[in-house]
XYZ file of C-alpha atoms in Angstrom:
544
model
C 39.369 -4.510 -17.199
C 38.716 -2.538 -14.100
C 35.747 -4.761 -12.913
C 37.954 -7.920 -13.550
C 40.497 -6.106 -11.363
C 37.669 -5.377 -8.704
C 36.036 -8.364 -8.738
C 40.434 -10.237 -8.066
C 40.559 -8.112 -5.303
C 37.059 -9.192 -3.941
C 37.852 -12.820 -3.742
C 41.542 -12.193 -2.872
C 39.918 -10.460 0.331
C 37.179 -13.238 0.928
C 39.839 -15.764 0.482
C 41.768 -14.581 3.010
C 38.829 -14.252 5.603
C 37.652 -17.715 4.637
C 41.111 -19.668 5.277
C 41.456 -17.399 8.542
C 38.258 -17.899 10.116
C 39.362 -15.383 12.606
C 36.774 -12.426 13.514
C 39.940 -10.187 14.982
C 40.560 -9.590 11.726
C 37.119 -8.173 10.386
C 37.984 -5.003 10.646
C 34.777 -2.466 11.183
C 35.362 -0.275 8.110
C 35.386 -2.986 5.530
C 32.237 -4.297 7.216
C 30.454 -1.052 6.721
C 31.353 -0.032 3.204
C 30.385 -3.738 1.924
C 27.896 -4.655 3.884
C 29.529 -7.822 3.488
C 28.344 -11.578 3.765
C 24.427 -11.352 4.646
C 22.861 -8.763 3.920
C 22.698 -5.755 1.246
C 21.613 -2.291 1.564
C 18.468 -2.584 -0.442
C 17.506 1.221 0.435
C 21.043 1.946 -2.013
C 19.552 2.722 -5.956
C 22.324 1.998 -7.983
C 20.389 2.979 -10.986
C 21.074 6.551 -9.391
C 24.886 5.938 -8.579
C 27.639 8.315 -9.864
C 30.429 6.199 -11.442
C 33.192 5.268 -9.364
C 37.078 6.590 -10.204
C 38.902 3.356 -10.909
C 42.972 2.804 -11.723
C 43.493 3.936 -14.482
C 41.608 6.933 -15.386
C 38.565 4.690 -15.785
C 35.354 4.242 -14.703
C 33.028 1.640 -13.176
C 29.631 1.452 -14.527
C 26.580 1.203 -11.703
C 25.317 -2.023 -13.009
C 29.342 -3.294 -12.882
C 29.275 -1.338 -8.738
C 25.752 -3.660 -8.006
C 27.563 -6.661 -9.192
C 30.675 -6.560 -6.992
C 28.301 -5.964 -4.373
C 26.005 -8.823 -5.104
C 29.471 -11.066 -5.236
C 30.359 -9.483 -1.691
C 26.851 -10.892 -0.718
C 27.215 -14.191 -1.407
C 30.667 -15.503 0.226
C 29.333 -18.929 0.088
C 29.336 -18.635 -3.673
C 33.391 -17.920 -4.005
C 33.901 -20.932 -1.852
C 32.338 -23.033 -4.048
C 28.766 -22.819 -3.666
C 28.447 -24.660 -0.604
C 24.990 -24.320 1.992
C 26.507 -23.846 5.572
C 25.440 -26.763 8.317
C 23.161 -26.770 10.411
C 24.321 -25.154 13.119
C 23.383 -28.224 15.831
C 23.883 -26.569 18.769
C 21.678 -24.208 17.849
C 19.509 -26.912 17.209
C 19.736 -28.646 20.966
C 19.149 -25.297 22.391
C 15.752 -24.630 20.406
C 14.899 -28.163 21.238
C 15.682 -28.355 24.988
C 13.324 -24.755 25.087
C 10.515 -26.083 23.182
C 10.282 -29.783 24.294
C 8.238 -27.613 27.914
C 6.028 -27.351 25.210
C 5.336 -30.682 24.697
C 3.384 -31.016 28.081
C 1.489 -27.827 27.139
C 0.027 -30.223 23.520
C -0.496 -33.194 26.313
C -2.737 -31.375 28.907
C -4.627 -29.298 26.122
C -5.085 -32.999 24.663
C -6.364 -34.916 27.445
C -9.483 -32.232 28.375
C -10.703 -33.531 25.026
C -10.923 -37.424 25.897
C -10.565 -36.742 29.647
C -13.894 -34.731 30.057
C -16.045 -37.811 28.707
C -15.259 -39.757 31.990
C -14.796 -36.714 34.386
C -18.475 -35.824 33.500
C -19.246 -39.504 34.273
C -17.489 -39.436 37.402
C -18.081 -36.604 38.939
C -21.429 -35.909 37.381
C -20.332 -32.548 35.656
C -22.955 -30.925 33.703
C -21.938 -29.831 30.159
C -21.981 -25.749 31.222
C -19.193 -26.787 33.588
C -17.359 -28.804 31.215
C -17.546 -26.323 28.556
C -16.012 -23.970 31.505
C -13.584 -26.579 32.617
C -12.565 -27.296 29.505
C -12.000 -23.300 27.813
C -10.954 -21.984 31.478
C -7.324 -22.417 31.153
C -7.073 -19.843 28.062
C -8.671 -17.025 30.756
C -6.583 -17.891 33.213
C -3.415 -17.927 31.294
C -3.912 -13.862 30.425
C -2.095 -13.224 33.782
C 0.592 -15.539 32.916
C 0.870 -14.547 29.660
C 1.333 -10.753 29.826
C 3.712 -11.268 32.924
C 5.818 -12.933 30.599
C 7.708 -10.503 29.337
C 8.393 -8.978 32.566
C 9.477 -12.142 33.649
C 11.819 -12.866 30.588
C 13.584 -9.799 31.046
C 14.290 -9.818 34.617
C 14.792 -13.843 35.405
C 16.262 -14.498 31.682
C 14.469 -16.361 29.108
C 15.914 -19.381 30.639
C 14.761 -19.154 34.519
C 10.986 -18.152 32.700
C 10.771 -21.517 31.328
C 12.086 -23.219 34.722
C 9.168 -21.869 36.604
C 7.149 -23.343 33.282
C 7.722 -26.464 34.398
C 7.484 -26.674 38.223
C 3.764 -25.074 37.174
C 2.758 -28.261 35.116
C 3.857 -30.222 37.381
C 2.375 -29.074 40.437
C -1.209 -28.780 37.817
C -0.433 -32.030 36.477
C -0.452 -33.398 40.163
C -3.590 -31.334 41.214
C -5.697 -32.677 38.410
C -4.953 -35.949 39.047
C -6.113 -35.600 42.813
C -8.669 -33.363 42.050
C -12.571 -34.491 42.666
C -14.923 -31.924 42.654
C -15.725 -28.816 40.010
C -13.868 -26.350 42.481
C -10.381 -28.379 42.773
C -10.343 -29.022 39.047
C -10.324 -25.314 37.760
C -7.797 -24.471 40.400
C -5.497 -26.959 38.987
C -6.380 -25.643 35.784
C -5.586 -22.418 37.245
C -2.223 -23.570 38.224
C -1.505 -25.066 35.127
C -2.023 -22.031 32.929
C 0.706 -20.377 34.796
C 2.875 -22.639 33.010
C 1.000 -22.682 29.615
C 1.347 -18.736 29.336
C 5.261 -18.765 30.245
C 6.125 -21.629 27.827
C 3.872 -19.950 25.044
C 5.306 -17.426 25.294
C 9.536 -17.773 26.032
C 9.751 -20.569 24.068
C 8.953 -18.368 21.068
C 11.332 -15.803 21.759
C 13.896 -17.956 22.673
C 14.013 -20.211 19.809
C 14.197 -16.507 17.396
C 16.745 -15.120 19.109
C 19.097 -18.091 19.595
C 18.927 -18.909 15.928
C 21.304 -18.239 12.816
C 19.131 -16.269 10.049
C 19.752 -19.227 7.938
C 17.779 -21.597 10.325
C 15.191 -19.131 12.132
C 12.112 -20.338 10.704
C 12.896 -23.790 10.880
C 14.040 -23.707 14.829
C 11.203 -21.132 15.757
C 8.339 -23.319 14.709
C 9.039 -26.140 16.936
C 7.061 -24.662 18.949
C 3.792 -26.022 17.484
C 5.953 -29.342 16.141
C 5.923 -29.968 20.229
C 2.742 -28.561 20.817
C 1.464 -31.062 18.207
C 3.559 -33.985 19.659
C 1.844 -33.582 22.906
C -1.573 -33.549 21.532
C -0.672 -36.535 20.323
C 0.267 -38.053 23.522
C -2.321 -36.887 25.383
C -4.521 -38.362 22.511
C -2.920 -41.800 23.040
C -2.992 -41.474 26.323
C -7.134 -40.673 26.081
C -7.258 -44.004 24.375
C -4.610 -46.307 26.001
C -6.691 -45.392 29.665
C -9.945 -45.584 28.628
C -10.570 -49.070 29.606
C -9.758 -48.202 33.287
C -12.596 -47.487 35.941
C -14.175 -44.405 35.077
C -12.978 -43.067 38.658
C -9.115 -44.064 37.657
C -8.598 -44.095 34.347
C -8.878 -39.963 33.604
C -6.537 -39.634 36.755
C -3.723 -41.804 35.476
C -3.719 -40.057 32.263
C -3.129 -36.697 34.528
C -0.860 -38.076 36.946
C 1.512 -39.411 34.199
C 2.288 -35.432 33.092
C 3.782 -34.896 36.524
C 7.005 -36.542 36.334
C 8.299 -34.991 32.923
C 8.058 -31.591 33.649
C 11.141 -32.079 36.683
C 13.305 -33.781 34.084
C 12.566 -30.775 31.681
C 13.233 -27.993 33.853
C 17.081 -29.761 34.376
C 17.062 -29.662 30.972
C 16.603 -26.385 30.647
C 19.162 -25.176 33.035
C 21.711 -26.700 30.362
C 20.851 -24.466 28.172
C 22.736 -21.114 27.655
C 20.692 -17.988 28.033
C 19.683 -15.607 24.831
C 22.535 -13.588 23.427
C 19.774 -10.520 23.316
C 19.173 -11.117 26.714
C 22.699 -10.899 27.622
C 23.206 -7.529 25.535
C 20.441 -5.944 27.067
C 22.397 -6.642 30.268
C 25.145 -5.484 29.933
C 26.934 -8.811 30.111
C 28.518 -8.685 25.790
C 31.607 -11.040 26.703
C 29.005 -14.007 27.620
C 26.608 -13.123 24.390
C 29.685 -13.109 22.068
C 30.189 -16.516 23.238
C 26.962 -17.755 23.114
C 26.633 -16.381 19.537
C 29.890 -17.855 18.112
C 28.305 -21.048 19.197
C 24.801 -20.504 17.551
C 26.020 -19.002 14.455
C 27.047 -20.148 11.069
C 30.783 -18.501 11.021
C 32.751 -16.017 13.353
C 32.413 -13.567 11.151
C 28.721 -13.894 11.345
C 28.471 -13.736 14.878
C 30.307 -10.219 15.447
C 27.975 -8.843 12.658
C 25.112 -9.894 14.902
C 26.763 -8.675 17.922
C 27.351 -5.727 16.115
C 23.589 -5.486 15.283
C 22.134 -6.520 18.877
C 24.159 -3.345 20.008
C 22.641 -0.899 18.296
C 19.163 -2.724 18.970
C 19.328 -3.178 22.675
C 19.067 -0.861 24.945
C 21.275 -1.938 28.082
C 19.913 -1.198 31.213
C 21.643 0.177 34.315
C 22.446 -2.473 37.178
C 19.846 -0.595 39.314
C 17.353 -0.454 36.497
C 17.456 -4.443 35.799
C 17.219 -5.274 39.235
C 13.803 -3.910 39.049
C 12.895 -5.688 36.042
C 13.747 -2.403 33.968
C 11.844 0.125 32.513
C 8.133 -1.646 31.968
C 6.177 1.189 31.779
C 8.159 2.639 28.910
C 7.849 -0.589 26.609
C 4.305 -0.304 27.113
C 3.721 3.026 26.206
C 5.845 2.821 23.418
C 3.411 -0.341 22.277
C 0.479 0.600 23.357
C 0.128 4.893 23.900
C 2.978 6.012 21.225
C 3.886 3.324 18.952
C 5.847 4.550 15.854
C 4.403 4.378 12.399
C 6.563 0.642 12.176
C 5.721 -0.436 14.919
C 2.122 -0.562 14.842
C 2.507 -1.836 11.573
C 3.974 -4.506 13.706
C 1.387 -4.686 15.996
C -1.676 -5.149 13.671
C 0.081 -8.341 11.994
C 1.440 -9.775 15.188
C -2.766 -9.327 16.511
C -4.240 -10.257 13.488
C -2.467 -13.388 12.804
C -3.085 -14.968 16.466
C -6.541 -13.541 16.327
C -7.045 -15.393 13.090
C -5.112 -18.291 13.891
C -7.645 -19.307 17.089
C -10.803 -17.916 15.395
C -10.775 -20.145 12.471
C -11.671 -22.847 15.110
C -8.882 -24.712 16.177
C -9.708 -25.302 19.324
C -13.421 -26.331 18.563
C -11.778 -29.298 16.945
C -8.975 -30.145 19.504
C -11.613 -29.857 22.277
C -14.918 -30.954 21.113
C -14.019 -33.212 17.858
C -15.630 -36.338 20.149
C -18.541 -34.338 20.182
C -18.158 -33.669 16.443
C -17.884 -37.408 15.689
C -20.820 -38.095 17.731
C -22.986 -35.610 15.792
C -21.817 -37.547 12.996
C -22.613 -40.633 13.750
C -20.448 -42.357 16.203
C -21.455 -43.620 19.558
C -18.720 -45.910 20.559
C -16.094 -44.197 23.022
C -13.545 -46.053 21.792
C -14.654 -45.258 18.177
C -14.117 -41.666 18.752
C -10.874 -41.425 20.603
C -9.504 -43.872 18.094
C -10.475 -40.765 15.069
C -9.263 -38.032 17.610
C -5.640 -39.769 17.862
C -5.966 -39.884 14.367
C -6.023 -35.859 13.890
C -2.937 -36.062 15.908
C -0.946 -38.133 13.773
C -2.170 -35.575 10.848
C -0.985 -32.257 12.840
C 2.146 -33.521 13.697
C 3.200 -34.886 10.521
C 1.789 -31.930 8.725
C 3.280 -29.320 10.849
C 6.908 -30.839 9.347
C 6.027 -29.108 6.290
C 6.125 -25.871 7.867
C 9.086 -26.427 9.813
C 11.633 -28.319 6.877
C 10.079 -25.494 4.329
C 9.635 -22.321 6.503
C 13.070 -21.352 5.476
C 13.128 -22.053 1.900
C 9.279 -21.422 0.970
C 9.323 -18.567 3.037
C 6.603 -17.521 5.754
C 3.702 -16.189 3.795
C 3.454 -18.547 0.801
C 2.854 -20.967 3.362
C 0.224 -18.903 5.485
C -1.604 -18.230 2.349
C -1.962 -21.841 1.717
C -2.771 -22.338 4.990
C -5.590 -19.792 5.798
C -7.721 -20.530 1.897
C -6.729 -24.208 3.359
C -8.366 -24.027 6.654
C -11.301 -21.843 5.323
C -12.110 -24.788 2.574
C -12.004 -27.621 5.019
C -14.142 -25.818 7.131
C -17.089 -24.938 4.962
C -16.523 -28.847 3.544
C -17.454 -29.793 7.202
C -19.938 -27.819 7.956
C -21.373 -29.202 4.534
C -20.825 -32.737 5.425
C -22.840 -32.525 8.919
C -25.517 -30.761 6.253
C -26.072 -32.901 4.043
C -24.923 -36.659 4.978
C -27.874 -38.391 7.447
C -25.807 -39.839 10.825
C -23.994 -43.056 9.785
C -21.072 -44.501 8.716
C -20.582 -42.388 5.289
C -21.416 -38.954 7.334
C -18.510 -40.029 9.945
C -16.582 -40.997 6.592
C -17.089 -37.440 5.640
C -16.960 -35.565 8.766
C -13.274 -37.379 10.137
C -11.903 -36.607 6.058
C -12.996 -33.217 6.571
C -11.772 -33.091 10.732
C -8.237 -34.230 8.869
C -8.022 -31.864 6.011
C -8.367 -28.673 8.259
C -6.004 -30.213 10.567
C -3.510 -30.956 8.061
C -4.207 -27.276 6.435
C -3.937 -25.631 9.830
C -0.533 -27.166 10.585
C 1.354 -26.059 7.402
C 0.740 -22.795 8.034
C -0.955 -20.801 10.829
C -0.122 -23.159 13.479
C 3.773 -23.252 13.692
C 4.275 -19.963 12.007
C 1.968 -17.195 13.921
C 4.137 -17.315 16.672
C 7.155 -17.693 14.396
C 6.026 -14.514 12.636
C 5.469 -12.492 16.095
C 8.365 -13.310 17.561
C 10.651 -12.289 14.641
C 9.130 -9.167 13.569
C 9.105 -7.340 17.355
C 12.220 -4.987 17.125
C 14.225 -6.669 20.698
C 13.590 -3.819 22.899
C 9.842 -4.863 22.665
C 9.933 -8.470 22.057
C 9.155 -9.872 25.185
C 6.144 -7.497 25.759
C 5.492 -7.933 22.392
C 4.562 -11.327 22.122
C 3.149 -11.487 25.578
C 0.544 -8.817 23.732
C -0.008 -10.978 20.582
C -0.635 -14.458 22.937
C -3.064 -12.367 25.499
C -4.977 -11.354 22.115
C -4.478 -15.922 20.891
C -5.207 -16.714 24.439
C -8.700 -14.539 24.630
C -10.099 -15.645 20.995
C -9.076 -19.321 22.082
C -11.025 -18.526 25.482
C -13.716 -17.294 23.756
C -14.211 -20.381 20.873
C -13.589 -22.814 23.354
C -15.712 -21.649 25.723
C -18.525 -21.104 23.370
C -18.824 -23.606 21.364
C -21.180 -25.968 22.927
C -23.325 -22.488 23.551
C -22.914 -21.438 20.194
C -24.150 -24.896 18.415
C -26.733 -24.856 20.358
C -27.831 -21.608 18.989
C -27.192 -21.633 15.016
C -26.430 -25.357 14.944
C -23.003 -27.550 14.601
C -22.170 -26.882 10.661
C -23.190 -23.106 11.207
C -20.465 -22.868 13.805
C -18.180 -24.508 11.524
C -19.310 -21.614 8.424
C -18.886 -19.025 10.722
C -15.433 -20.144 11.576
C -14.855 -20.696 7.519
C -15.356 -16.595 7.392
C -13.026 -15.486 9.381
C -9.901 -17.819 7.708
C -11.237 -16.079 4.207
C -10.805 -12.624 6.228
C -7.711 -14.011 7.207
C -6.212 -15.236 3.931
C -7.055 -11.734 2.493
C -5.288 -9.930 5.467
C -2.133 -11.725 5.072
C -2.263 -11.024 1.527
C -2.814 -7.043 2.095
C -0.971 -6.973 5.216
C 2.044 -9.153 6.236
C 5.214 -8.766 4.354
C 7.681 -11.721 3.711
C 10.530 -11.882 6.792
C 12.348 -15.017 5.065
C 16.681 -14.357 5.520
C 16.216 -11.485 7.382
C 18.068 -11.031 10.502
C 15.701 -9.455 13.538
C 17.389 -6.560 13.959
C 16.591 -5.935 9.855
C 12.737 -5.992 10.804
C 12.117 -2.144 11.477
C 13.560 -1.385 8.133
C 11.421 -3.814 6.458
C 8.112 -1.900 8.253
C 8.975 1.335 7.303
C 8.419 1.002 4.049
């Protein structure tokens, strides 16, 4: 009788706080004792509890104490088993953030079809397209590791303004450019906006999301990124019956108006709630998260959590961008026995995610098809804009079932994927003689990585990093784990012509097969699952 009694009580309570709606009246005892409507202590053995006194001279059993806690952690149950919404402003905010990413997919895009005329045009020689074309990812380093810096003192949202004047102003300088010099300085210019957007947009999208929608907001930023390769694909084919001297230039010159429309975009969107903790300013984060969560209730609990997360910086102290030094150190020199737990997933996964040869396909699969048998222009950038249909229908998967799969079923999938679909490629360019069934082979295999890469270690490596960073080492956090993507991109991209060369096409394509085994077996050993876990839960979840 006493656990019917308990569990009456229980809903009486929830009841109450359902019809009310009204977080005045969580009061902050209750919410400590219960740990009430999302999460449960799990470091609590109730296999070890004493029995609890109850009315009545009786007792209530452990396994009868776990159960009224279990019914405390799942309100949605007692009001009838309904999912919440989708919280949809939530859902314009992550959007608005990642759609700058959209023209980072359409410039990465174009090098691939753009380089065949630029060559022709300016009479490039294939050193200095393989520079032109892998450049960017060196460049972007600066960009990316001032990042942080610049997302804590100008907010994530000002970061991703100055995003998009920077792809505008390389958008215009490609499209003007016409000699080897001018072209890597508007590649130069352009990175500054490729390392800020890489990098915010992530971060944002984490920390403006309900724990109920995280994964699936946080990887738009590859469903964009795929979007624009798409474009720019289209856009490879759709100008390439222009004069050589015009056509690459239009497809530049179009990427210059978007980025203005984007950045007053941007400025409609409300600024992180973490953000706004760490300054100081709680009144305009409360708001901000009653918007973006799923209840009232839920967004004092993460208020609640964001305080004892953040540490809030004196007026003085933010004006100078905070303490820097500190957050490095505590990365880099001292990092706690969780926190470089951290740190080796958050650098493994990008390292893994660019060294499996991703951008040896986005970049060079023209040259690919070519080996293969193809020698119409058209030919190829008509197979190329297929792989972009593939990624960005593929990388849907990820984001609809990031949330419900969880994160490392589908990076498992992904990296034994994208290691299979390599060696098959490498195999195909082996065995088939140049010809129609090779190129049959070769654009079957070309699609199969693409379409493994996109469930999996495209959308959610930056998911993953973002998420697991405790917040007073997010920013720098993720700046780290891009400078490490950025580099092993630099160095694939920029190699890759080199490296054929050397040990041949399909033994590039083997080597790259390696390292997504080595990375199938490090998620497996290594990464833990974050699924329904809020961010300030993460350090708890490392310490084990």
């Amino acid at each position: 009788m006493c656990l019917k009694k308990r569990i009456l009580f229980i809903q009486k309570v929830e009841d109450d706080l359902t019809r009310s709606m009204a977080p005045n009246l969580l009061l902050e005892k209750p919410l400590k004792a219960a740990q009430p409507l999302h999460r449960i202590d799990r470091s609590h053995n109730f296999a070890n509890s004493r029995p609890a006194p109850c009315g009545g001279g009786e007792t209530m059993a452990p396994a009868d104490d776990a159960a009224a806690v279990l019914l405390l952690a799942s309100p949605t149950k007692a009001a009838g088993d309904k999912r919440p919404r989708r919280n949809m402003y939530a859902l314009a905010c992550a959007t608005l953030a990642s759609m700058t990413t959209i023209l980072m997919g359409y410039n990465l895009a174009l090098m691939s079809g753009a380089q065949l005329f630029i060559q022709e045009d300016i009479g490039l020689s294939d050193e200095q397209i393989e520079v032109l074309a892998g450049s960017i990812n060196v460049f972007m380093l600066v960009s990316i590791l001032a990042a942080g810096w610049a997302a804590d003192v100008l907010g994530r949202r000002g970061t991703l303004v100055l995003a998009n004047v920077s792809l505008m102003a390389g958008a215009l300088a490609m499209a003007l450019g016409g000699s080897f010099s001018a072209l890597m300085f508007a590649r130069c210019v352009t990175s500054v906006g490729f390392g800020f957007s890489n990098v915010v947009t992530s971060v944002y999208n984490a920390e403006i999301s309900p724990p109920s929608m995280r994964g699936f907001l946080s990887s738009f930023l590859d469903m964009f990124i795929s979007v624009g390769l798409l474009l720019g694909y289209v856009s490879n084919y759709a100008f390439a019956g222009l004069p050589v001297h015009l056509g690459w230039r239009v497809m530049y010159a179009a990427g210059v108006l978007p980025p203005v429309l984007l950045a007053a975009g941007v400025l409609a969107m409300p600024e992180s709630p973490r953000w706004l903790v760490m300054r100081g300013r709680h009144a305009e984060a409360r708001a901000v998260l009653v918007r973006t969560s799923d209840t009232p209730a839920e967004a004092d609990l993460r208020l609640k959590e964001i305080k004892q997360q953040a540490v809030v910086k004196e007026p003085q102290a933010s004006d100078d961008g905070g303490d820097g030094t500190s957050v490095w150190t505590e990365l880099l020199v001292r990092p706690s026995a969780s926190v470089r737990r951290i740190l080796i997933c958050v650098v493994g996964v990008h390292f893994v995610q660019q060294a499996s040869g991703i951008d040896a396909i986005v970049l060079y699969s023209p040259l690919v098809f070519r080996k293969a048998g193809m020698s119409s222009n058209k030919a190829m950038l008509g197979a190329v804009i297929g792989v972009g249909v593939v990624k960005t229908c593929f990388v849907l998967v990820a984001t609809l079932f990031s949330d419900r799969l969880g994160r490392r079923p589908l990076l498992l999938a992904s990296t034994a994927g994208v290691a299979a679909s390599m060696a098959s490629l490498g195999a195909a360019l082996i065995i088939s003689v140049p010809g129609a069934a090779a190129a049959a082979a070769t654009v079957a295999s070309v699609l199969a990585f693409i379409a493994a890469f996109s469930v999996g270690l495209g959308p959610l490596a930056g998911t993953y990093s973002a998420e697991v960073m405790p917040l007073r080492l997010r920013a720098q956090g993720a700046s780290l784990g891009m400078a490490v993507n950025r580099l092993t991109c630099a160095l694939v991209s920029m190699t890759f012509i080199s490296l054929a060369d050397a040990i041949t096409m399909p033994g590039c394509f083997f080597l790259y097969a390696g390292v997504a085994a080595a990375g199938c077996a490090f998620v497996y050993a290594r990464m833990p699952e974050t699924r329904g876990r809020s961010l300030e839960d993460m350090d708890e979840l490392f310490a084990k």
